[in-house]
Each structure stands twice: as structure tokens, then as C-alpha cells.
Short mmCIF file of C-alpha atoms in Angstrom, two decimals:
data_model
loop_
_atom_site.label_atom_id
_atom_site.label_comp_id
_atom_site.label_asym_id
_atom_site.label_seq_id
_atom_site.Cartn_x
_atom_site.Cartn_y
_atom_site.Cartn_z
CA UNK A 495 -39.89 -44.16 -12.61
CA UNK A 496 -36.61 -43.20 -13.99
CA UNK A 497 -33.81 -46.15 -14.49
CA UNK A 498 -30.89 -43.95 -14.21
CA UNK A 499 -28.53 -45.30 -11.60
CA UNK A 500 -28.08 -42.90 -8.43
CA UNK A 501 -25.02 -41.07 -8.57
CA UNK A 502 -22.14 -42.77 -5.98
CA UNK A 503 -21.29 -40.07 -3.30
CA UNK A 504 -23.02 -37.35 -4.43
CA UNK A 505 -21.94 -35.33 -1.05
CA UNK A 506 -18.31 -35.49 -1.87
CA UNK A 507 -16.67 -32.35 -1.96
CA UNK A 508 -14.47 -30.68 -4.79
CA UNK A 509 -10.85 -31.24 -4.53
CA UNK A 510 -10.26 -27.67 -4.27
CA UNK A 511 -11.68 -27.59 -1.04
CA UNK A 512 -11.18 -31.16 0.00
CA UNK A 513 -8.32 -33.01 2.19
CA UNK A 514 -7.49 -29.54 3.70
CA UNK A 515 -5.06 -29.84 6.77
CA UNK A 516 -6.41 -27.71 10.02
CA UNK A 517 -5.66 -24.00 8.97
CA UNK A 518 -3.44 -21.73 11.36
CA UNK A 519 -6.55 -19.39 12.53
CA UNK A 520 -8.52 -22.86 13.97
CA UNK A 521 -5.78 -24.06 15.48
CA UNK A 522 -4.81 -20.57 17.26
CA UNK A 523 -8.72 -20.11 17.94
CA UNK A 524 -8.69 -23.33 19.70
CA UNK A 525 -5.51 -22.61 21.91
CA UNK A 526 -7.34 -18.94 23.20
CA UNK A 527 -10.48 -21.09 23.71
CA UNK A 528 -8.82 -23.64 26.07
CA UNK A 529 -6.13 -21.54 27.49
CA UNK A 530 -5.89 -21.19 31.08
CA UNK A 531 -5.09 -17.23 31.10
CA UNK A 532 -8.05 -15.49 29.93
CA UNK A 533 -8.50 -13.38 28.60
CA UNK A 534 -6.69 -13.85 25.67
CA UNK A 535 -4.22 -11.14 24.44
CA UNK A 536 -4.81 -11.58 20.44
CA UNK A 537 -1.52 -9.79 18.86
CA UNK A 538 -2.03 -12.31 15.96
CA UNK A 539 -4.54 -11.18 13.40
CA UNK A 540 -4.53 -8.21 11.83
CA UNK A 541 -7.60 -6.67 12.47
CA UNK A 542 -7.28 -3.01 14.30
CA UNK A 543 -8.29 -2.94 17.90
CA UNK A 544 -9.87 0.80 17.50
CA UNK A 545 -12.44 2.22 15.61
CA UNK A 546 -12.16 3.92 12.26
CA UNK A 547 -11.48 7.67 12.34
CA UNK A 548 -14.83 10.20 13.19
CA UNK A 549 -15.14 11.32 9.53
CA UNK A 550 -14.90 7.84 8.43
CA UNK A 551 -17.76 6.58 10.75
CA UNK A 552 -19.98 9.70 10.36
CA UNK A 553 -19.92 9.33 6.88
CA UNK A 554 -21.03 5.68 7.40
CA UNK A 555 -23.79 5.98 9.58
CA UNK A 556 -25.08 9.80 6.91
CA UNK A 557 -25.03 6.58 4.16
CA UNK A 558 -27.71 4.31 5.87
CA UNK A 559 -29.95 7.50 5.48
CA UNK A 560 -29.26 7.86 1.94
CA UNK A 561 -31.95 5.30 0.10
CA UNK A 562 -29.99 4.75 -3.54
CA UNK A 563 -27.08 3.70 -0.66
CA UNK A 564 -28.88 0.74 0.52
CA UNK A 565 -29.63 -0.57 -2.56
CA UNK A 566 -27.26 -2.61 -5.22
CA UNK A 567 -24.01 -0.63 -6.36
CA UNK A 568 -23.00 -0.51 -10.32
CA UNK A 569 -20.68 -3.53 -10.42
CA UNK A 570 -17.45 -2.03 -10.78
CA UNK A 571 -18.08 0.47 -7.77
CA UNK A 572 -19.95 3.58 -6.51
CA UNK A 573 -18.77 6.75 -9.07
CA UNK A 574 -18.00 8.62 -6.47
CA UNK A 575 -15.68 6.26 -4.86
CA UNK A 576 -14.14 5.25 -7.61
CA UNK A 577 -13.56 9.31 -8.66
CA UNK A 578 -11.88 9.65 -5.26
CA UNK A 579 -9.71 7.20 -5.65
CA UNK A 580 -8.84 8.23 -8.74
CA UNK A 581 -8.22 12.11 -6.93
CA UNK A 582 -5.75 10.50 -4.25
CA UNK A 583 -4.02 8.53 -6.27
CA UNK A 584 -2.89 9.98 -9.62
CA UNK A 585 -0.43 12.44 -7.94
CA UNK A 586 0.94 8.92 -6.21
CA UNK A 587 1.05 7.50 -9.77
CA UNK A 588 1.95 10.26 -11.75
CA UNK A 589 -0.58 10.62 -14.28
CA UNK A 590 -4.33 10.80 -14.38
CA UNK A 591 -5.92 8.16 -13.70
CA UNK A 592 -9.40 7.50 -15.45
CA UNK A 593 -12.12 6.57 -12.63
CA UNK A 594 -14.64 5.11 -15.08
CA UNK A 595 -12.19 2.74 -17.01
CA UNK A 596 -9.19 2.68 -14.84
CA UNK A 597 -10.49 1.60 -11.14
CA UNK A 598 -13.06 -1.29 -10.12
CA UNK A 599 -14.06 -1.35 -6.23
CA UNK A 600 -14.57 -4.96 -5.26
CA UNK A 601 -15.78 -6.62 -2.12
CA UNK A 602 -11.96 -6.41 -0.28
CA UNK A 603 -9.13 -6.61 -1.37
CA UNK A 604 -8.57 -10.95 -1.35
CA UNK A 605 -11.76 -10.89 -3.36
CA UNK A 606 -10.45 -8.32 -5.82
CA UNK A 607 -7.20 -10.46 -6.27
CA UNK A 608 -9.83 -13.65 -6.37
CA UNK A 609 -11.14 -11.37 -9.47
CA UNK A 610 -8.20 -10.75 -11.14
CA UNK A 611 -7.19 -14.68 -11.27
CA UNK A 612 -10.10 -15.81 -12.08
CA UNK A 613 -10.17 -13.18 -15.08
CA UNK A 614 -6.87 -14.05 -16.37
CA UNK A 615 -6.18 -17.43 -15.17
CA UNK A 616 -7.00 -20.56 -16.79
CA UNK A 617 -6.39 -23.77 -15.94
CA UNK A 618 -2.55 -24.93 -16.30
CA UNK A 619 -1.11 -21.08 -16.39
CA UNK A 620 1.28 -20.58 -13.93
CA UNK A 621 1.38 -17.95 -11.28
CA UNK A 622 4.87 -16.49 -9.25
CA UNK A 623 4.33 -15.92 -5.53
CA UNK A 624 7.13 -14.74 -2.93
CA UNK A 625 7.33 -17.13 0.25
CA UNK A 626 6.35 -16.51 2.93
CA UNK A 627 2.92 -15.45 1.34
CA UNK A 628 -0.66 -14.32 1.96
CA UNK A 629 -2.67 -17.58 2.42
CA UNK A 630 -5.15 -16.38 0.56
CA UNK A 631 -3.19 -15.88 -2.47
CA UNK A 632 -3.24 -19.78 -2.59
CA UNK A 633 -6.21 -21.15 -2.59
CA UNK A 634 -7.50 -18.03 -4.97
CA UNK A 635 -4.88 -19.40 -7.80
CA UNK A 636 -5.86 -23.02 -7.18
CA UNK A 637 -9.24 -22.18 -7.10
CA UNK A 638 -9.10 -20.46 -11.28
CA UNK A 639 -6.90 -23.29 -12.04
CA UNK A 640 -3.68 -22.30 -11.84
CA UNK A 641 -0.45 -23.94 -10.65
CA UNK A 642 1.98 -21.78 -8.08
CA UNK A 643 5.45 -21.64 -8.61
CA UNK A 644 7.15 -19.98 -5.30
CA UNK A 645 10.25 -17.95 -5.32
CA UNK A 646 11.26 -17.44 -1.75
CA UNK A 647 13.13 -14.07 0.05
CA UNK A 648 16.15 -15.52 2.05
CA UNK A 649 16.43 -14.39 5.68
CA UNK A 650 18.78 -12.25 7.30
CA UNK A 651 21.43 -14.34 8.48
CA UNK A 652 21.83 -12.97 11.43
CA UNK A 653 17.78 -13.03 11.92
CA UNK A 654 18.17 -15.55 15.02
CA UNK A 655 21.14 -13.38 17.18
CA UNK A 656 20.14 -9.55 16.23
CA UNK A 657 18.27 -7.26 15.34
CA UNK A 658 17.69 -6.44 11.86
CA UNK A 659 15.69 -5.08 9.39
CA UNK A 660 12.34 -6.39 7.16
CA UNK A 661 14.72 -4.67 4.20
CA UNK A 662 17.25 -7.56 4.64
CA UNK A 663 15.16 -9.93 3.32
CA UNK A 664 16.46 -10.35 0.14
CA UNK A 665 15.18 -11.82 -3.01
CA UNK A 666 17.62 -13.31 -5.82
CA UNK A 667 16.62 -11.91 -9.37
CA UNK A 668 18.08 -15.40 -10.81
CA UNK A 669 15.48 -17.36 -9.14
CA UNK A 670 12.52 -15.47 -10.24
CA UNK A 671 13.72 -15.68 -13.76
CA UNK A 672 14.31 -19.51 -13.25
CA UNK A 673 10.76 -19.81 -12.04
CA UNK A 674 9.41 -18.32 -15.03
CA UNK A 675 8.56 -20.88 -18.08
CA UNK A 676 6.23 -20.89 -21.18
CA UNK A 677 2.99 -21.17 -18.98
CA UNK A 678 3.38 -18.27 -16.72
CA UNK A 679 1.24 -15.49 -16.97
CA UNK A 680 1.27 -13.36 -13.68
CA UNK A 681 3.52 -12.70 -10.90
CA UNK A 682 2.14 -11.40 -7.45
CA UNK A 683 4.26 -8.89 -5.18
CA UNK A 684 3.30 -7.98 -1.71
CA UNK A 685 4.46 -4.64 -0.88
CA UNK A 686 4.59 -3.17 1.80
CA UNK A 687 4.64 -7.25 2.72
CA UNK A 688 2.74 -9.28 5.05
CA UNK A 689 4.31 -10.95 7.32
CA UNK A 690 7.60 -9.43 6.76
CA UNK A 691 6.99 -5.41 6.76
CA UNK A 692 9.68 -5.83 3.31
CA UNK A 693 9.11 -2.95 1.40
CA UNK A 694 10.83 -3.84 -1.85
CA UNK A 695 13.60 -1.11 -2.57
CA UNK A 696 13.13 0.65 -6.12
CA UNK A 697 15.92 -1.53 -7.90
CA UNK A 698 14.58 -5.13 -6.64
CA UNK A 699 10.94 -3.79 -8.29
CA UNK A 700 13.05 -2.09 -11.92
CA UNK A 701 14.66 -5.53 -12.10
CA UNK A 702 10.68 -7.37 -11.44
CA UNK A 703 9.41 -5.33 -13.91
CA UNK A 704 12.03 -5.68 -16.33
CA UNK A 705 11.82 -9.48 -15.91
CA UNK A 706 7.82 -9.45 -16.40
CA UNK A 707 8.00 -7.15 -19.51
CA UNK A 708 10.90 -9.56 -21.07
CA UNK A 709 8.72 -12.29 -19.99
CA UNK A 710 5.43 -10.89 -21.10
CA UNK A 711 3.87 -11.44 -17.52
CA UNK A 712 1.34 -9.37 -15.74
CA UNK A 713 2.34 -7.97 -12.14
CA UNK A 714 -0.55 -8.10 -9.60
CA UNK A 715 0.83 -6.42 -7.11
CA UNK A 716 -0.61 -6.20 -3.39
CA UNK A 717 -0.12 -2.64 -2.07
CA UNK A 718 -2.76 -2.87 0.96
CA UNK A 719 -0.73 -1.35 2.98
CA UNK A 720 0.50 1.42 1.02
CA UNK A 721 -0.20 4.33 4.01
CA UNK A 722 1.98 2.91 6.22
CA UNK A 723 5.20 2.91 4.83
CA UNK A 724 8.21 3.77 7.71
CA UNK A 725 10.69 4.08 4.61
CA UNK A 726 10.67 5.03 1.24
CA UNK A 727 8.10 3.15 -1.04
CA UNK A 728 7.94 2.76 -5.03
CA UNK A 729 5.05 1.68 -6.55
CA UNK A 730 5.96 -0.61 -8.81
CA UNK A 731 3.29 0.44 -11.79
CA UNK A 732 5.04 4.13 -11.78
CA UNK A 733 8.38 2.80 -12.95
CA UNK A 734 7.98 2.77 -16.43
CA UNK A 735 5.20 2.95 -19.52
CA UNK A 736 5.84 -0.92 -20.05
CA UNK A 737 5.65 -1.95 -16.60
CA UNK A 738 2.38 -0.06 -16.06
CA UNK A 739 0.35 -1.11 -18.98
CA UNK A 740 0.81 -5.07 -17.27
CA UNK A 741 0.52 -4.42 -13.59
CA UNK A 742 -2.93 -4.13 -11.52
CA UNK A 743 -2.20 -2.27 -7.87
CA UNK A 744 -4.46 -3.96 -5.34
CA UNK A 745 -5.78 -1.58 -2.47
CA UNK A 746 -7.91 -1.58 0.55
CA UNK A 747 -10.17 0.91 1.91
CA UNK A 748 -10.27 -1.49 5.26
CA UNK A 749 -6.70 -1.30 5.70
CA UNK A 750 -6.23 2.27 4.86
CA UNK A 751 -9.14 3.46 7.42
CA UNK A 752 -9.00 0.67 10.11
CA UNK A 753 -12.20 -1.20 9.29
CA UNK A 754 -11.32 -4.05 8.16
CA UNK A 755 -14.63 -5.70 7.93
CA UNK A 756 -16.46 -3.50 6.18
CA UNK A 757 -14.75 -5.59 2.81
CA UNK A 758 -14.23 -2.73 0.50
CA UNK A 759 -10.93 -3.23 -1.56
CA UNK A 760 -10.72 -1.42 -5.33
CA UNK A 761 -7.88 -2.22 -8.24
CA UNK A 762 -5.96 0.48 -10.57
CA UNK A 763 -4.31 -0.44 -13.65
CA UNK A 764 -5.12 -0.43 -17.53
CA UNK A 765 -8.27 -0.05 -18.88
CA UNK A 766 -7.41 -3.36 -20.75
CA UNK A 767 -6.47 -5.35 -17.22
CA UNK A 768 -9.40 -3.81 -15.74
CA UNK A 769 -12.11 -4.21 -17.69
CA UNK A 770 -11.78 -8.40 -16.87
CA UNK A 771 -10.91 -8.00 -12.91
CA UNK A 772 -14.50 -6.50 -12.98
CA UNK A 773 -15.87 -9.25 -15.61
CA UNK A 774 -14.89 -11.90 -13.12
CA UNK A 775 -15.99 -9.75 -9.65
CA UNK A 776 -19.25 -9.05 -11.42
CA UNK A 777 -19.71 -13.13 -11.96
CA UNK A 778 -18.72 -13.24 -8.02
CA UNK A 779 -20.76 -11.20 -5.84
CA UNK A 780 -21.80 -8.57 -8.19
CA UNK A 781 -21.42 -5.86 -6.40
CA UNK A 782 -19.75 -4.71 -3.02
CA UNK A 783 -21.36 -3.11 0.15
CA UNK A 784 -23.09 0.47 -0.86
CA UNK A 785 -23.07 2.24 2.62
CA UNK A 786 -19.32 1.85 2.85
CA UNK A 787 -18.35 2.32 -0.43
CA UNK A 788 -19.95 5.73 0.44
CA UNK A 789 -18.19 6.14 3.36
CA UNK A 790 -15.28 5.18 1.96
CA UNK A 791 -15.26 7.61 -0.48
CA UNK A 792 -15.73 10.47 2.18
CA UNK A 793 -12.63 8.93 3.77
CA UNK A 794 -10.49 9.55 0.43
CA UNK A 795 -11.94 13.25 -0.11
CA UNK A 796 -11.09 14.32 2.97
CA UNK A 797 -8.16 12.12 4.80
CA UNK A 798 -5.28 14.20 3.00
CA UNK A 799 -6.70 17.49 3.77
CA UNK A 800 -7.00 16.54 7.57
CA UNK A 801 -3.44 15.07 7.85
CA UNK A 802 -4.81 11.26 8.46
CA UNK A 803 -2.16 9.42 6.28
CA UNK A 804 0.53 10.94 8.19
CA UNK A 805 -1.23 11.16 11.36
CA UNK A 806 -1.87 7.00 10.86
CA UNK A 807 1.85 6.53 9.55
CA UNK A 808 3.03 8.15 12.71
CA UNK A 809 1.03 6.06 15.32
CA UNK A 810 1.71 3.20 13.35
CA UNK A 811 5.72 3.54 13.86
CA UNK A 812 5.31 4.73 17.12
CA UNK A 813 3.72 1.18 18.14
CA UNK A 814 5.84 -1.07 16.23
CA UNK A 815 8.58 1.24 18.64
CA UNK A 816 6.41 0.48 21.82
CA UNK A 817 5.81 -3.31 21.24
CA UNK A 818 9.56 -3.77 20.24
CA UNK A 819 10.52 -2.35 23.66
CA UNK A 820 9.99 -5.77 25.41
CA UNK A 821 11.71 -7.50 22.30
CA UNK A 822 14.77 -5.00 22.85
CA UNK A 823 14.27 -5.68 26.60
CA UNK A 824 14.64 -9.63 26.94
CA UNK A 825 17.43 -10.06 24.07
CA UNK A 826 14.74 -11.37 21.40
CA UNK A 827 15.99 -10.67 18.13
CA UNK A 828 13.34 -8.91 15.50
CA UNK A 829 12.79 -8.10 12.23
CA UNK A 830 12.21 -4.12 12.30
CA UNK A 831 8.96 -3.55 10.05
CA UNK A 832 9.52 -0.96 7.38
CA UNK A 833 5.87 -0.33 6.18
CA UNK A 834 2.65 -2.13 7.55
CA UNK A 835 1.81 -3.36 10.97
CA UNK A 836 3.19 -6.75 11.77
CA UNK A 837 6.56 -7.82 13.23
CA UNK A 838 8.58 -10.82 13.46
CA UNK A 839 9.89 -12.06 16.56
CA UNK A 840 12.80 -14.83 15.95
CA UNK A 841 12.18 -16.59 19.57
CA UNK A 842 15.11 -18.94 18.61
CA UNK A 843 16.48 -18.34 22.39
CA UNK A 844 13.24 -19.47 23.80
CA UNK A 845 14.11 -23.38 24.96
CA UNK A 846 10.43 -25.27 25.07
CA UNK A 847 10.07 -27.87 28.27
CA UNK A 848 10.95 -31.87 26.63
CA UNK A 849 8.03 -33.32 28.20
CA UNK A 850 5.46 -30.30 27.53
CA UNK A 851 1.96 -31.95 26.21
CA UNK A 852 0.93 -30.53 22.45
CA UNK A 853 -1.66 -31.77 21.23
CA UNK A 854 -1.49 -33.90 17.88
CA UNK A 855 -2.79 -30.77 15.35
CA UNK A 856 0.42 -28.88 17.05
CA UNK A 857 2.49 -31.69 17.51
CA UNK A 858 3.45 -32.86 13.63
CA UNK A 859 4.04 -29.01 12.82
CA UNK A 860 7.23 -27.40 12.96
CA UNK A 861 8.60 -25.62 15.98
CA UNK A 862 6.52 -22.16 15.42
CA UNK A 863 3.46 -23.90 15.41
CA UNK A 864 4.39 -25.38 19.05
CA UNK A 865 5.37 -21.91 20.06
CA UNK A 866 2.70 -20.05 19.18
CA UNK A 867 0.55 -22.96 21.19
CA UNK A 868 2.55 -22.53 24.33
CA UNK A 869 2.95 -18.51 24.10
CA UNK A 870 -1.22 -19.35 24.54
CA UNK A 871 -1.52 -21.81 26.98
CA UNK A 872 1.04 -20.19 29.33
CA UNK A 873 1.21 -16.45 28.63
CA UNK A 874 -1.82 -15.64 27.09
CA UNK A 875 -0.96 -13.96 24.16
CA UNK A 876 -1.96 -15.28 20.82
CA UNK A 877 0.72 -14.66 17.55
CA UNK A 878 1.13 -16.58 14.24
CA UNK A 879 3.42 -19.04 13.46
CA UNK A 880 4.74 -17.89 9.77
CA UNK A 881 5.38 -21.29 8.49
CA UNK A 882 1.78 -21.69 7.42
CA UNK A 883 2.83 -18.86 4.62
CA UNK A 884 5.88 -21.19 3.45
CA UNK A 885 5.29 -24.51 1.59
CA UNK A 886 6.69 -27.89 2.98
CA UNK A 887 10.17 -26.87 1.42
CA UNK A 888 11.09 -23.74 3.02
CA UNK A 889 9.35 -24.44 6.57
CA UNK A 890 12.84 -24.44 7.84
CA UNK A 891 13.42 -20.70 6.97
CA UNK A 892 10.49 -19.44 9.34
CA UNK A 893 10.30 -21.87 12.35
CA UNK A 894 11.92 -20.03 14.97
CA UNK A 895 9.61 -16.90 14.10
CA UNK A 896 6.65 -15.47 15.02
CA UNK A 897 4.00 -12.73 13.95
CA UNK A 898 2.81 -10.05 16.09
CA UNK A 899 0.04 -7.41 14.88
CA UNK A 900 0.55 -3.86 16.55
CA UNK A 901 -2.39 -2.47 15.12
CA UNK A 902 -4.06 -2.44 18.74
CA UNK A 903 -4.89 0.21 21.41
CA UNK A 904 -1.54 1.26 23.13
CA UNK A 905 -2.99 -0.35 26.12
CA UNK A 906 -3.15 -3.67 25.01
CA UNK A 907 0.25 -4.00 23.86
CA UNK A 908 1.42 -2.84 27.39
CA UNK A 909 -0.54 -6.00 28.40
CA UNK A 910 1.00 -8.07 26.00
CA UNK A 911 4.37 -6.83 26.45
CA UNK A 912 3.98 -7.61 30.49
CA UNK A 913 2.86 -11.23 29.52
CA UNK A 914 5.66 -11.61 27.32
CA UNK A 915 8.13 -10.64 30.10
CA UNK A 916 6.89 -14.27 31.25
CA UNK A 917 9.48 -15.83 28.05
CA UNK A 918 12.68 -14.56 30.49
CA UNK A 919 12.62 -18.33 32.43
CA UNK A 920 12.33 -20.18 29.20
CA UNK A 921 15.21 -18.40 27.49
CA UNK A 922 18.83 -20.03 26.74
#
């Protein structure tokens, strides 16, 4: 019988997922659950309310038949995925890109930027990140080791009285440069951005770049929702030789075709970049999903050809315009999207009741959290309070806003838009 001592607490979790406060999806899941209008209208996560396009799901269900389809993929993607990605996007990037050394599919897009830390990131190195952020961004540095420093885009300053647009949110050049030290080694861009719908103009990405190639930095930059830009939109690795050869472009075949769970994402850049993104995604999961990947590939062959990207750019305006209408309608200032498919509602007019009962989870977090909970519990429509994408510091910037996801059937935003007519009697 061995005398080795038992080890104290041997169910004690890692720090890095440890002492967690309640995340913003629980606490929104809980409201819907317990609210007294049912059912829920949920305008907060951005998953589409429709199915994927015909060709898209045809080619799907012609994969299941298809036996080397339902068995393990090479790691770094399907060939003929990764050769149609290739296809669509060189004439975006303006040279060839190689599919075999140049592109790695990975299991979507957050696990492909999950890759790319946790092949370039060790622990100590510092990473740039844009508030408000993707939440997922966070816990994917923390989780290789590496230590955030956050740069974040100022408001419009007339965000709370009118109207403006996702393009006046500005970011200063000075403070990126004054977050950048000896132990930075990436910077991540969101473009078109989540939750803002910024697409950052051609000069604010030349002066990034510049910065990073001075600096030595690689750009990871998050272009998942490159097909729905409403205004023009640079991509950041086509603005010179030196910026290219250090940026990765993230991508997602989920947000592109509206099927989000399928979880197929894929990265571009440098052989050299790439060849560790799909070290680390190999050491991961391996390999991603093979039906889809197949299906996704159908979906790059032949989406141009049939008009989709326009055909999806065009619906995707033309609901941003319908939801909006009930924004215009009450006097609630907005930020006006210019690529993707959420908006920001600044509902600084709306005055909450003194005496109204939150519950303690909603009660110690600023005032978006409180009126996302109430815009459930009296309305019946769910939305996201964009503080959770802002650290303790810059809470202040975002708690009068809201995010809405338009990517539903015309239908339901009608329903959400006639719920929302219920904020008139709480406005100031």
C-alpha cells in the first residue's frame, strides 16, 4: 500500500476557468426562461433565423452519401474546400493564393483564432484587442497564456441624442502605439466588427499595419463577416507586401452561408503563419466536420456565379432598414451598421421604474445589463447588453446601449419591432 499522501483538492479547477462571474448568454437565457411574455422574441444572438441557401443544403445532405465524407478530414481541411476558397478569394486579395500551403479550414472560426494563439502565443506575450470585443477573443488569449492589453474605439458623441453611424467610432492611432511594448506579439482587428458594424476605413487599417510592421507584430484579423459589407471594405492583408506576410484573415463558412452551427471557419495568410495555426488546430480537435466542409465548398464554387453575395448583402441592408424603422419611429438614437448584422440601440431616453425588482446577477451590473433584463421581463424581446465586451474600465462607454441581431425572418422583426413600440411609456 502506497505511503504517498493524497493530493488536497484534487477536484479544483484551473484558474483559467475558475472564479468566472455569470456570463451574458446565462443570464439572458434565464430572463427568456422566466419571462412572463412568451414566447420570447430572441434579437440577441447572432445565429440566422432561416435556413442556409438550397445549393448550400443540397450539397450537404449529396455529402452524407459520399463514404470518404463521413470519415476523418486531412487536418488542415478538405482539398477541395480549401481550393475553393482559394478560387473566391485571390481576386479579393489580389494575388494567388496557394490552397495547399496558404489556407487551413478549422472547426469555426473562434476555434481557428483559438489555433492561431495557441500557435504563436506563449505565456507572458502580449496581445492588442479593440473594446468592445468578441468574448471569445478573451478567454482564447488567456487560455495560451497571454496577457490582453485593450485599446478602446471612442463613441460618437452624439451616440445618446442621434443617429449616427458604426463609422464614427473612432480609434486613436496614439493609443495603439502606446499599448504596444517589448512583449507584444499580435494585434487582433474585427472587421466588419461585432457589436459595432465599424468597418475600419482604408487609412485607420494603412496606419495598423504600418504600426504592426514598425512594431514587428502579427495582425490576426477577424473578417467573418466579410459578405456583408453596406460600405466600402479593405482587407487589411491587401495593403501592402509587409503587411501581408504578418497578418492571418479569419473567415467563416457559417457566417457567409447562414449556418452557423455547422462550425466550419478556415484562415488565409503566409505559408509561414499558416503552417502553425494548423500545428496547434491539429493538437485541438484534429480535424473539422467532413460533410460540411463538402458542402461548404459547393457553396464557394457556385455562390458568385448565382449572385448569392450580393443577393445576401442586399437582404442584409434591407433588414437593418426594416428593424431601424421602429428605432427611427420612437426617437431612439442608433448606431447605423455599415457591414455585418447587428445594431446598437443607445436606449439612453428609456427611464427604468426606481423600485423595479432585478435580481442580484442583474442588479451589481451596469445599467445595460438591467435593460436588457427588463426589455425581457416586460416586452419580450431578448438583446445584449455590450458592456460584457468592455472591461471594468470602459463599462461607462457602452451602458446605455444595446445589441440587436437582424439576421432573422422579416417576420420576426415585425414582431419585435411591435413589442418594442411598448418602450414609448418608459421614455423621457
Amino acid at each position: 500500500m502506497s505511503s504517498t499522501p493524497l493530493r488536497g483538492e484534487p477536484f479544483r479547477p484551473a484558474s483559467r476557468v475558475a472564479g468566472q462571474k455569470q456570463d451574458v448568454w446565462t443570464i439572458i437565457n434565464e430572463a427568456a426562461t422566466a419571462s412572463p411574455v412568451q414566447p420570447i422574441i430572441n434579437m440577441g444572438q447572432g445565429f440566422f433565423g432561416y435556413n442556409p441557401p438550397k445549393f448550400i443544403t443540397d450539397a450537404a445532405k449529396d455529402a452524407l452519401d459520399k463514404v470518404d465524407c463521413n470519415q476523418y478530414s486531412p487536418t488542415k481541411g478538405r482539398p477541395r474546400l480549401k481550393k475553393a476558397i482559394a478560387k473566391a478569394y485571390s481576386p479579393l486579395f489580389g494575388r494567388d493564393i496557394d490552397p495547399e500551403t496558404e489556407v487551413t479550414i478549422t472547426t469555426g472560426a473562434n476555434e481557428g483564432m483559438l489555433s492561431a494563439f495557441m500557435g504563436f502565443i506563449e505565456p507572458g506575450d502580449e496581445v492588442v484587442v479593440f473594446e468592445p470585443f468578441f468574448d471569445q477573443y478573451i478567454s482564447n488569449i488567456e487560455m495560451a497564456g497571454g496577457v490582453i492589453r485593450y485599446v478602446p474605439l471612442q463613441p460618437p458623441k452624439n451616440g445618446g441624442t442621434e443617429v449616427s453611424s458604426a463609422g464614427d467610432w473612432t480609434v486613436n492611432m496614439a493609443d495603439i502605439e502606446n499599448a504596444f511594448n517589448s512583449k507584444t506579439k499580435m494585434i487582433v482587428l474585427n472587421t466588419p466588427h461585432n457589436p459595432v458594424g465599424k468597418i475600419f476605413s482604408k487609412s485607420e487599417l494603412q496606419g495598423i499595419g504600418d504600426l504592426c510592421v514598425k512594431h514587428n507584430l502579427i495582425v490576426l484579423s477577424d473578417e467573418v463577416y466579410d459578405r456583408l459589407p453596406f460600405t466600402p471594405f479593405t482587407r487589411v492583408a491587401t495593403l501592402s507586401p509587409a503587411i501581408a506576410a504578418r497578418t492571418l484573415t479569419v473567415g467563416s463558412a457559417g457566417k457567409n452561408f447562414y449556418c452557423t452551427g455547422w462550425r466550419v471557419g478556415y484562415l488565409i495568410g503566409p505559408a509561414n503563419l499558416i503552417h502553425y495555426v494548423a500545428a496547434a488546430h491539429t493538437r485541438i480537435c484534429f480535424s473539422s466536420v467532413s460533410p460540411l466542409q463538402e458542402a461548404a465548398a459547393v457553396g464557394f464554387e457556385k455562390a458568385e456565379e448565382l449572385g448569392f453575395w450580393e443577393q445576401s448583402r442586399r437582404e442584409m441592408m434591407g433588414k437593418v432598414e426594416r428593424f431601424c424603422a421602429v428605432f427611427d419611429e420612437l426617437g431612439i438614437p442608433y448606431s447605423k451598421p455599415e457591414g455585418g448584422y447587428f445594431v446598437l440601440a443607445n436606449l439612453a431616453r428609456i427611464k427604468l421604474p426606481d423600485d423595479y425588482d432585478f435580481p442580484a446577477q442583474v442588479a451589481d451590473r451596469p445599467r445595460d445589463f438591467k435593460l436588457a433584463w427588463f426589455l425581457i421581463m416586460e416586452l419580450g424581446v431578448a438583446a445584449i447588453p455590450p458592456t460584457e465586451f468592455y472591461t471594468q474600465k470602459n463599462m461607462w462607454m457602452a451602458e446605455d446601449w444595446l445589441r440587436f441581431a437582424v439576421c432573422k425572418e422579416d417576420d420576426v422583426l415585425e414582431g419585435a419591432k411591435e413589442r418594442l413600440r411598448g418602450l414609448k411609456k418608459y421614455m423621457s
